[in-house]
XYZ file of C-alpha atoms in Angstrom:
516
model
C 22.643 -0.679 -19.689
C 23.029 -0.288 -15.948
C 23.573 -4.011 -15.617
C 26.687 -3.833 -17.776
C 27.846 -0.451 -16.524
C 29.889 -1.735 -13.611
C 31.648 -4.205 -15.883
C 32.478 -1.462 -18.404
C 33.853 1.064 -15.914
C 35.421 -1.388 -13.496
C 33.677 0.226 -10.531
C 33.066 -2.361 -7.799
C 31.111 -1.208 -4.725
C 31.656 -2.990 -1.437
C 29.377 -5.984 -0.907
C 29.530 -5.860 2.897
C 26.475 -3.564 3.328
C 24.417 -5.733 0.979
C 25.326 -8.901 2.859
C 24.462 -7.170 6.145
C 21.042 -6.129 4.749
C 20.384 -9.657 3.504
C 21.418 -11.105 6.864
C 18.986 -8.786 8.662
C 16.104 -9.704 6.337
C 16.869 -13.420 6.475
C 17.055 -13.365 10.278
C 13.777 -11.434 10.556
C 12.019 -13.759 8.114
C 13.429 -16.893 9.698
C 12.350 -15.755 13.162
C 8.847 -15.186 11.810
C 8.486 -17.944 9.236
C 10.111 -20.981 10.858
C 8.051 -21.070 14.101
C 4.835 -20.687 12.094
C 5.909 -23.424 9.699
C 6.927 -25.753 12.530
C 3.752 -25.326 14.577
C 1.539 -25.360 11.490
C 2.999 -28.619 10.180
C 2.967 -30.148 13.659
C -0.789 -29.640 13.922
C -1.400 -30.927 10.401
C -4.943 -31.261 9.128
C -6.306 -31.548 12.658
C -5.503 -27.872 13.091
C -7.999 -27.036 10.348
C -10.952 -27.070 12.721
C -14.331 -25.477 11.882
C -13.218 -22.123 13.304
C -10.185 -21.901 11.000
C -12.283 -22.999 8.020
C -14.928 -20.378 8.835
C -12.332 -17.611 9.165
C -10.665 -18.646 5.897
C -14.027 -18.754 4.117
C -14.970 -15.270 5.287
C -11.520 -13.959 4.334
C -11.948 -15.259 0.790
C -15.565 -14.088 0.586
C -14.971 -10.478 1.620
C -11.755 -10.207 -0.422
C -13.442 -11.652 -3.508
C -16.500 -9.391 -3.262
C -14.349 -6.341 -2.537
C -12.192 -7.083 -5.578
C -15.163 -7.578 -7.910
C -16.839 -4.354 -6.803
C -13.615 -2.318 -6.797
C -12.476 -3.404 -10.258
C -16.048 -3.253 -11.545
C -16.306 0.415 -10.504
C -12.675 1.374 -11.072
C -12.572 0.245 -14.710
C -15.436 2.466 -15.980
C -14.111 5.344 -13.860
C -10.667 5.005 -15.443
C -12.223 4.876 -18.910
C -14.415 7.931 -18.211
C -11.396 9.950 -17.052
C -9.346 8.773 -20.025
C -12.066 9.806 -22.489
C -12.364 13.264 -20.874
C -8.769 14.519 -20.650
C -9.548 18.222 -20.277
C -12.834 18.807 -18.447
C -13.002 21.353 -15.629
C -11.980 19.838 -12.286
C -10.250 16.760 -13.685
C -7.006 17.566 -11.882
C -8.841 17.934 -8.589
C -10.583 14.597 -9.096
C -7.232 12.911 -9.742
C -5.928 14.386 -6.492
C -9.022 13.082 -4.673
C -8.260 9.628 -6.047
C -4.875 9.856 -4.328
C -6.335 10.599 -0.891
C -7.528 7.057 -0.035
C -4.082 5.781 -1.005
C -2.452 8.182 1.442
C -4.845 8.346 4.386
C -4.486 5.728 7.138
C -7.235 3.115 7.281
C -8.319 4.032 10.793
C -8.850 7.672 9.727
C -11.105 6.745 6.813
C -13.040 4.318 9.010
C -13.845 7.209 11.368
C -15.280 9.158 8.417
C -17.293 6.161 7.211
C -18.801 5.647 10.656
C -19.617 9.361 10.848
C -21.588 9.078 7.582
C -23.079 5.571 7.652
C -23.056 4.722 11.376
C -26.140 4.599 13.568
C -25.782 8.307 14.448
C -24.265 9.360 11.125
C -25.571 11.372 8.211
C -27.205 8.276 6.688
C -27.711 6.403 9.946
C -29.999 3.396 9.711
C -29.516 3.019 5.961
C -27.733 -0.292 6.624
C -25.697 -1.940 9.361
C -22.187 -0.522 9.202
C -20.718 -3.410 11.205
C -20.215 -6.742 9.486
C -19.747 -7.660 5.856
C -21.510 -4.538 4.560
C -19.222 -2.150 6.419
C -16.100 -4.089 5.444
C -17.086 -4.007 1.771
C -17.872 -0.290 1.921
C -14.480 0.541 3.446
C -12.578 -1.703 1.026
C -14.416 -0.223 -1.951
C -13.601 3.285 -0.715
C -9.896 2.423 -0.637
C -9.626 0.226 -3.715
C -11.830 1.873 -6.359
C -9.388 4.836 -6.536
C -6.440 2.424 -6.586
C -7.939 0.398 -9.457
C -8.894 3.564 -11.346
C -5.420 5.122 -11.059
C -3.598 1.966 -12.122
C -5.937 1.261 -15.047
C -5.941 4.909 -16.103
C -2.151 4.859 -16.282
C -2.463 1.798 -18.574
C -4.948 3.586 -20.840
C -2.720 6.643 -21.092
C 0.116 4.499 -22.414
C -1.803 3.957 -25.660
C 0.127 5.930 -28.323
C -1.610 9.080 -29.631
C -1.104 7.799 -33.174
C -3.453 4.896 -32.461
C -6.326 7.263 -31.678
C -5.656 9.246 -34.844
C -5.538 6.090 -36.928
C -8.783 4.871 -35.374
C -10.490 8.166 -36.282
C -9.210 7.944 -39.862
C -10.590 4.405 -40.129
C -13.979 5.511 -38.836
C -13.894 3.599 -35.542
C -17.050 3.578 -33.466
C -16.870 3.598 -29.637
C -17.080 -0.202 -29.478
C -14.242 -0.433 -32.031
C -12.004 1.744 -29.855
C -12.801 -0.510 -26.902
C -12.258 -3.738 -28.825
C -9.167 -2.696 -30.796
C -7.327 -0.304 -28.483
C -8.556 -0.155 -24.886
C -9.283 -3.752 -23.992
C -6.041 -5.198 -25.524
C -4.160 -2.704 -23.327
C -6.218 -3.328 -20.195
C -6.330 -7.096 -20.599
C -2.747 -7.448 -19.383
C -3.229 -5.074 -16.443
C -6.635 -6.040 -15.040
C -5.538 -9.439 -13.608
C -2.591 -7.844 -11.810
C -4.752 -5.056 -10.386
C -7.399 -7.558 -9.266
C -4.815 -9.785 -7.598
C -3.240 -6.819 -5.844
C -6.621 -5.662 -4.486
C -7.536 -9.211 -3.450
C -4.236 -9.516 -1.600
C -4.726 -6.186 0.165
C -8.266 -7.144 1.214
C -7.250 -10.641 2.318
C -4.564 -9.128 4.564
C -6.768 -6.246 5.735
C -6.478 -5.590 9.453
C -7.740 -2.186 10.604
C -10.928 -2.328 8.514
C -11.974 -5.755 9.759
C -10.862 -5.091 13.338
C -13.038 -1.974 13.634
C -15.957 -2.817 11.332
C -16.082 -6.617 11.569
C -18.547 -6.549 14.417
C -17.550 -9.839 16.035
C -16.384 -13.418 15.433
C -18.796 -13.974 12.533
C -16.966 -11.372 10.438
C -13.312 -12.131 11.176
C -10.458 -12.547 8.717
C -7.241 -14.465 9.182
C -5.290 -11.316 10.064
C -7.694 -10.278 12.822
C -8.111 -13.842 14.105
C -4.334 -14.070 14.536
C -4.357 -10.847 16.540
C -7.181 -12.112 18.756
C -5.432 -15.433 19.315
C -2.213 -13.718 20.387
C -3.457 -10.726 22.367
C -6.871 -11.788 23.697
C -6.729 -15.591 23.990
C -2.937 -16.002 24.272
C -3.092 -19.151 22.140
C 0.137 -19.260 20.087
C -0.726 -22.644 18.575
C -4.048 -21.430 17.193
C -2.358 -18.234 15.977
C 0.353 -20.300 14.272
C -2.194 -22.417 12.429
C -4.046 -19.325 11.257
C -0.764 -17.693 10.254
C 0.270 -20.829 8.348
C -2.971 -20.757 6.344
C -2.578 -17.043 5.681
C 1.032 -17.550 4.659
C 0.003 -20.084 2.024
C -2.806 -17.859 0.759
C -1.045 -14.492 0.669
C 2.329 -15.890 -0.362
C 0.836 -17.570 -3.421
C -1.134 -14.452 -4.324
C 1.894 -12.178 -3.874
C 4.043 -14.268 -6.193
C 1.238 -14.439 -8.737
C 0.559 -10.701 -8.554
C 4.242 -9.906 -8.996
C 4.041 -11.581 -12.404
C 1.992 -8.589 -13.522
C 4.104 -6.089 -11.552
C 1.165 -5.453 -9.272
C 2.831 -5.235 -5.876
C 5.217 -2.343 -6.236
C 3.106 -0.050 -8.377
C 3.057 2.718 -5.805
C 1.287 5.888 -6.938
C 1.420 6.000 -10.733
C 2.545 9.227 -12.335
C 0.154 9.986 -15.167
C 1.275 11.416 -18.474
C -0.523 14.127 -20.423
C -3.522 12.429 -22.003
C -3.548 12.223 -25.811
C -6.422 13.624 -27.817
C -9.199 11.087 -28.233
C -11.894 10.902 -30.853
C -14.452 8.662 -29.158
C -17.181 9.350 -26.614
C -18.304 12.655 -28.140
C -22.008 11.848 -28.319
C -24.483 13.202 -25.776
C -25.252 9.799 -24.157
C -21.527 9.056 -23.819
C -20.920 12.394 -22.110
C -23.813 11.805 -19.709
C -22.595 8.282 -18.947
C -19.053 9.453 -18.171
C -20.360 12.333 -16.046
C -22.574 9.926 -14.107
C -19.653 7.559 -13.432
C -17.456 10.401 -12.174
C -20.311 11.724 -10.010
C -20.820 8.254 -8.500
C -17.125 8.119 -7.599
C -17.346 11.519 -5.937
C -20.385 10.409 -3.943
C -18.307 7.474 -2.704
C -15.224 9.508 -1.801
C -16.396 12.909 -0.600
C -18.923 12.224 2.219
C -16.516 10.367 4.589
C -13.800 12.963 4.009
C -16.198 15.874 4.498
C -17.662 14.254 7.625
C -14.205 13.747 9.115
C -13.210 17.384 8.568
C -16.519 18.937 9.664
C -16.801 16.803 12.790
C -13.117 16.792 13.713
C -12.329 20.511 13.559
C -14.300 21.243 16.732
C -13.190 18.100 18.529
C -9.413 18.358 18.474
C -8.414 18.513 22.122
C -4.652 18.729 22.777
C -3.659 16.537 25.693
C -0.498 14.913 27.047
C -1.691 11.540 25.742
C -2.216 12.932 22.229
C 1.160 14.668 22.253
C 2.934 11.530 23.467
C 1.237 9.402 20.790
C 2.133 11.978 18.131
C 5.801 12.033 19.122
C 5.858 8.238 19.285
C 4.345 7.986 15.792
C 6.857 10.428 14.329
C 9.787 8.759 16.095
C 8.818 5.246 15.016
C 8.006 6.440 11.508
C 11.342 8.195 11.103
C 13.244 5.167 12.421
C 11.390 2.719 10.158
C 11.921 5.014 7.141
C 15.661 5.200 7.821
C 15.881 1.427 8.282
C 13.941 0.755 5.063
C 16.142 3.204 3.170
C 19.344 1.644 4.530
C 18.236 -1.893 3.606
C 17.183 -0.967 0.068
C 20.194 1.261 -0.563
C 22.667 -1.432 0.464
C 21.076 -3.865 -2.003
C 20.350 -1.349 -4.774
C 23.986 -0.209 -5.033
C 24.834 -3.682 -6.324
C 21.500 -4.328 -8.078
C 21.970 -1.508 -10.597
C 25.335 -2.949 -11.630
C 24.680 -6.701 -11.579
C 21.890 -8.812 -12.983
C 22.310 -11.415 -10.250
C 22.024 -8.837 -7.482
C 19.041 -7.291 -9.244
C 17.168 -10.587 -8.948
C 18.260 -10.991 -5.310
C 17.065 -7.464 -4.514
C 13.697 -8.001 -6.217
C 13.114 -11.115 -4.127
C 14.358 -9.466 -0.922
C 11.975 -6.493 -1.127
C 9.103 -8.809 -2.030
C 9.492 -11.165 0.917
C 7.728 -8.729 3.244
C 4.644 -9.138 1.050
C 4.969 -12.896 0.624
C 5.059 -13.342 4.411
C 2.064 -11.283 5.677
C 2.560 -8.994 8.704
C 0.374 -11.034 11.054
C 2.129 -14.278 10.084
C 5.509 -12.635 10.582
C 4.422 -11.193 13.920
C 3.160 -14.601 15.061
C 6.580 -16.135 14.544
C 8.307 -13.256 16.299
C 5.820 -13.500 19.157
C 6.400 -17.240 19.603
C 10.186 -16.848 19.348
C 10.399 -13.983 21.829
C 7.997 -15.550 24.320
C 10.275 -18.590 24.390
C 13.515 -16.676 24.751
C 13.247 -13.013 25.720
C 9.745 -11.640 26.148
C 8.097 -8.929 24.076
C 7.763 -5.842 26.273
C 11.338 -4.595 26.074
C 11.541 -5.020 22.306
C 8.187 -3.494 21.320
C 9.634 -0.383 19.667
C 12.207 -2.318 17.663
C 9.620 -4.874 16.485
C 7.253 -2.136 15.303
C 10.092 -0.347 13.503
C 11.304 -3.551 11.849
C 7.843 -4.619 10.643
C 6.954 -1.189 9.246
C 10.328 -0.947 7.519
C 9.896 -4.329 5.871
C 6.420 -3.431 4.615
C 7.864 -0.256 3.066
C 10.632 -1.986 1.101
C 8.810 -2.340 -2.275
C 7.844 1.348 -2.340
C 11.306 2.548 -1.345
C 12.909 0.270 -3.938
C 10.590 1.559 -6.669
C 11.888 5.099 -6.053
C 15.565 4.417 -5.403
C 16.430 1.827 -8.052
C 15.780 3.989 -11.154
C 17.459 7.045 -9.590
C 20.510 5.069 -8.466
C 20.777 3.461 -11.889
C 20.973 6.900 -13.531
C 23.553 8.018 -10.976
C 25.697 4.947 -11.643
C 25.694 5.614 -15.374
C 26.680 9.250 -14.813
C 29.253 9.009 -12.033
C 30.909 5.573 -11.939
C 33.850 6.478 -14.186
C 34.457 9.758 -12.376
C 34.353 8.165 -8.924
C 36.636 5.343 -10.040
C 39.162 7.804 -11.398
C 39.117 9.957 -8.248
C 39.065 6.998 -5.860
C 35.772 8.044 -4.273
C 33.811 5.155 -2.762
C 31.659 4.119 0.172
C 30.498 6.845 2.544
C 32.456 9.566 0.739
C 30.692 8.756 -2.530
C 27.289 8.841 -0.862
C 28.043 12.150 0.863
C 29.753 13.938 -2.038
C 28.036 12.443 -5.104
C 24.827 10.495 -4.496
C 23.265 12.738 -1.861
C 23.496 15.995 -3.868
C 22.429 14.288 -7.112
C 19.609 12.183 -5.637
C 18.334 14.309 -2.770
C 14.775 14.456 -4.144
C 14.620 10.706 -4.788
C 16.075 9.954 -1.365
C 13.652 12.379 0.271
C 10.712 10.863 -1.606
C 11.676 7.336 -0.540
C 11.993 8.388 3.111
C 8.660 10.261 3.064
C 6.805 7.326 1.492
C 8.135 4.966 4.159
C 7.251 7.504 6.866
C 3.666 7.817 5.571
C 3.182 4.044 5.580
C 4.477 3.807 9.135
C 2.346 6.700 10.426
C -0.868 4.983 9.363
C 0.007 1.444 10.455
C -2.201 -0.235 13.053
C -1.112 -3.872 12.643
C 2.359 -3.757 14.210
C 1.459 -1.468 17.099
C -1.658 -3.546 17.895
C 0.401 -6.728 18.074
C 3.415 -5.353 19.942
C 2.152 -2.203 21.669
C 1.498 -1.878 25.384
C -0.774 0.286 27.511
C 1.817 3.059 27.686
C 3.346 2.532 24.233
C 0.916 3.747 21.579
C 0.864 5.651 18.307
C -1.866 7.861 16.875
C -3.642 4.953 15.089
C -3.638 2.816 18.245
C -4.837 5.803 20.294
C -7.758 6.270 17.884
C -8.658 2.590 18.196
C -8.536 2.729 21.995
C -10.688 5.857 22.057
C -13.245 4.128 19.835
C -13.162 1.022 22.019
C -13.883 3.064 25.149
C -16.775 4.921 23.464
C -14.910 8.255 23.306
C -15.820 8.758 19.676
C -15.579 12.553 19.799
C -11.950 12.321 20.926
C -11.284 9.669 18.267
C -12.531 12.003 15.517
C -10.244 14.809 16.730
C -7.240 12.487 16.892
C -8.054 11.136 13.428
C -8.100 14.663 12.020
C -4.673 15.364 13.534
C -3.269 12.174 12.016
C -4.819 12.851 8.611
C -3.440 16.412 8.560
C 0.086 15.167 9.290
C -0.140 12.439 6.652
C -1.504 14.839 4.024
C 1.358 17.272 4.653
C 3.906 14.527 4.006
C 1.861 13.215 1.058
C 1.863 16.655 -0.570
C 5.618 16.798 -0.090
C 6.010 13.355 -1.659
C 3.796 14.309 -4.600
C 5.786 17.500 -5.200
C 9.116 15.669 -5.119
C 7.724 12.903 -7.310
C 6.543 15.439 -9.887
C 9.926 17.183 -9.788
C 11.644 13.890 -10.529
């Protein structure tokens, strides 16, 4: 309906902002993609030396194992929560499942080290550094993600289907075979591909828990080649391999709608008639308890250890202000880019396809690959130091585009259907329309989009690690530096400050999302 709405009313927004947004994205992608492509093709197969092969193999290994474990645990957890729609504490558990999606990686890693590290609650249980630690951190993040996405699929099954199954005398395996699995079968591949992509492009987890060259992924190897070894050619080859891997996975995952899922809003669960036996209740309770044992200890350790270790200092204050400033700037940039494209996308099928591809390009070209191209380009022409802030803002904004688009496109489509005729008749367009019509009508959606982009920027470690300097740091980079200099007590306090700020904005986003 929205696609034909502009044709029906005759309302034609200006295309200049959309062309400017496309020009910005194309320039940013070209500056990152073309140098990587040129250097990667120039090296050819001889660039695939044993080191690159070993890094690629470990990237695939840890991403594959993380995906299998995460989906393997997330699927029964989603089913247990779907079968128990009204038990005491279910709402709290659903909120706990949101926490790993909101908390920055470096914050959760602090909690994991506090529990499983050598001096942690379960110290000596296993080596936290290496493949085991990477898998543990990825499972912590991705089991809740898999459970939330699959639970939202299960809750789309019509209530009438459960009633019909009860009337036909379905047993638990019949519900699974006839109702649950046909629904999940379409969603599981997309969820698995999304998790695999996130793990393959993981940076903070592998950088802090990898433990050395034997446990290095493509993303971290690119960072080491650029910042430690200053070897742009090696970084370009690694980025070229990662580009092929992640680009193919991103396009494949988008087929199932897996990249821009965001945080699913769950509906009220229908009444179910399966899983009422004693063994089924015990099994579901055990699955939920296992999930809590995975999620709660790192969070509890972070809070209990960090409360007494928060030490305000000029460095902490400067990093906090830098994080908020960069986050606000990247959120505004992401909003401006998506808005310029979305205004046309909700009124034109062609622009809708262009917008979908534009917001996806930041996922097709991984951050480290993009940063490698920018690094090579700027080293050749301008240098990096003076542009560090802009590069961090641009990269964080581009990584936020799918989430901002997911919020703005539906809201702007409803606004177009409601207001196009009125604005055309009154001659209201451009900035005046945004100020007088869109802003009052869409203030919650606009606020939610800005907050989501701000949250993503606050927790980012990739961009600031690649482009930051000794005096230019955010809270995540400060935490990493404190850990690297064995000031773990200070790192825990800083992590608690960052997590508190992120949770405040996350609560605001959740409230606005529920209001919408």
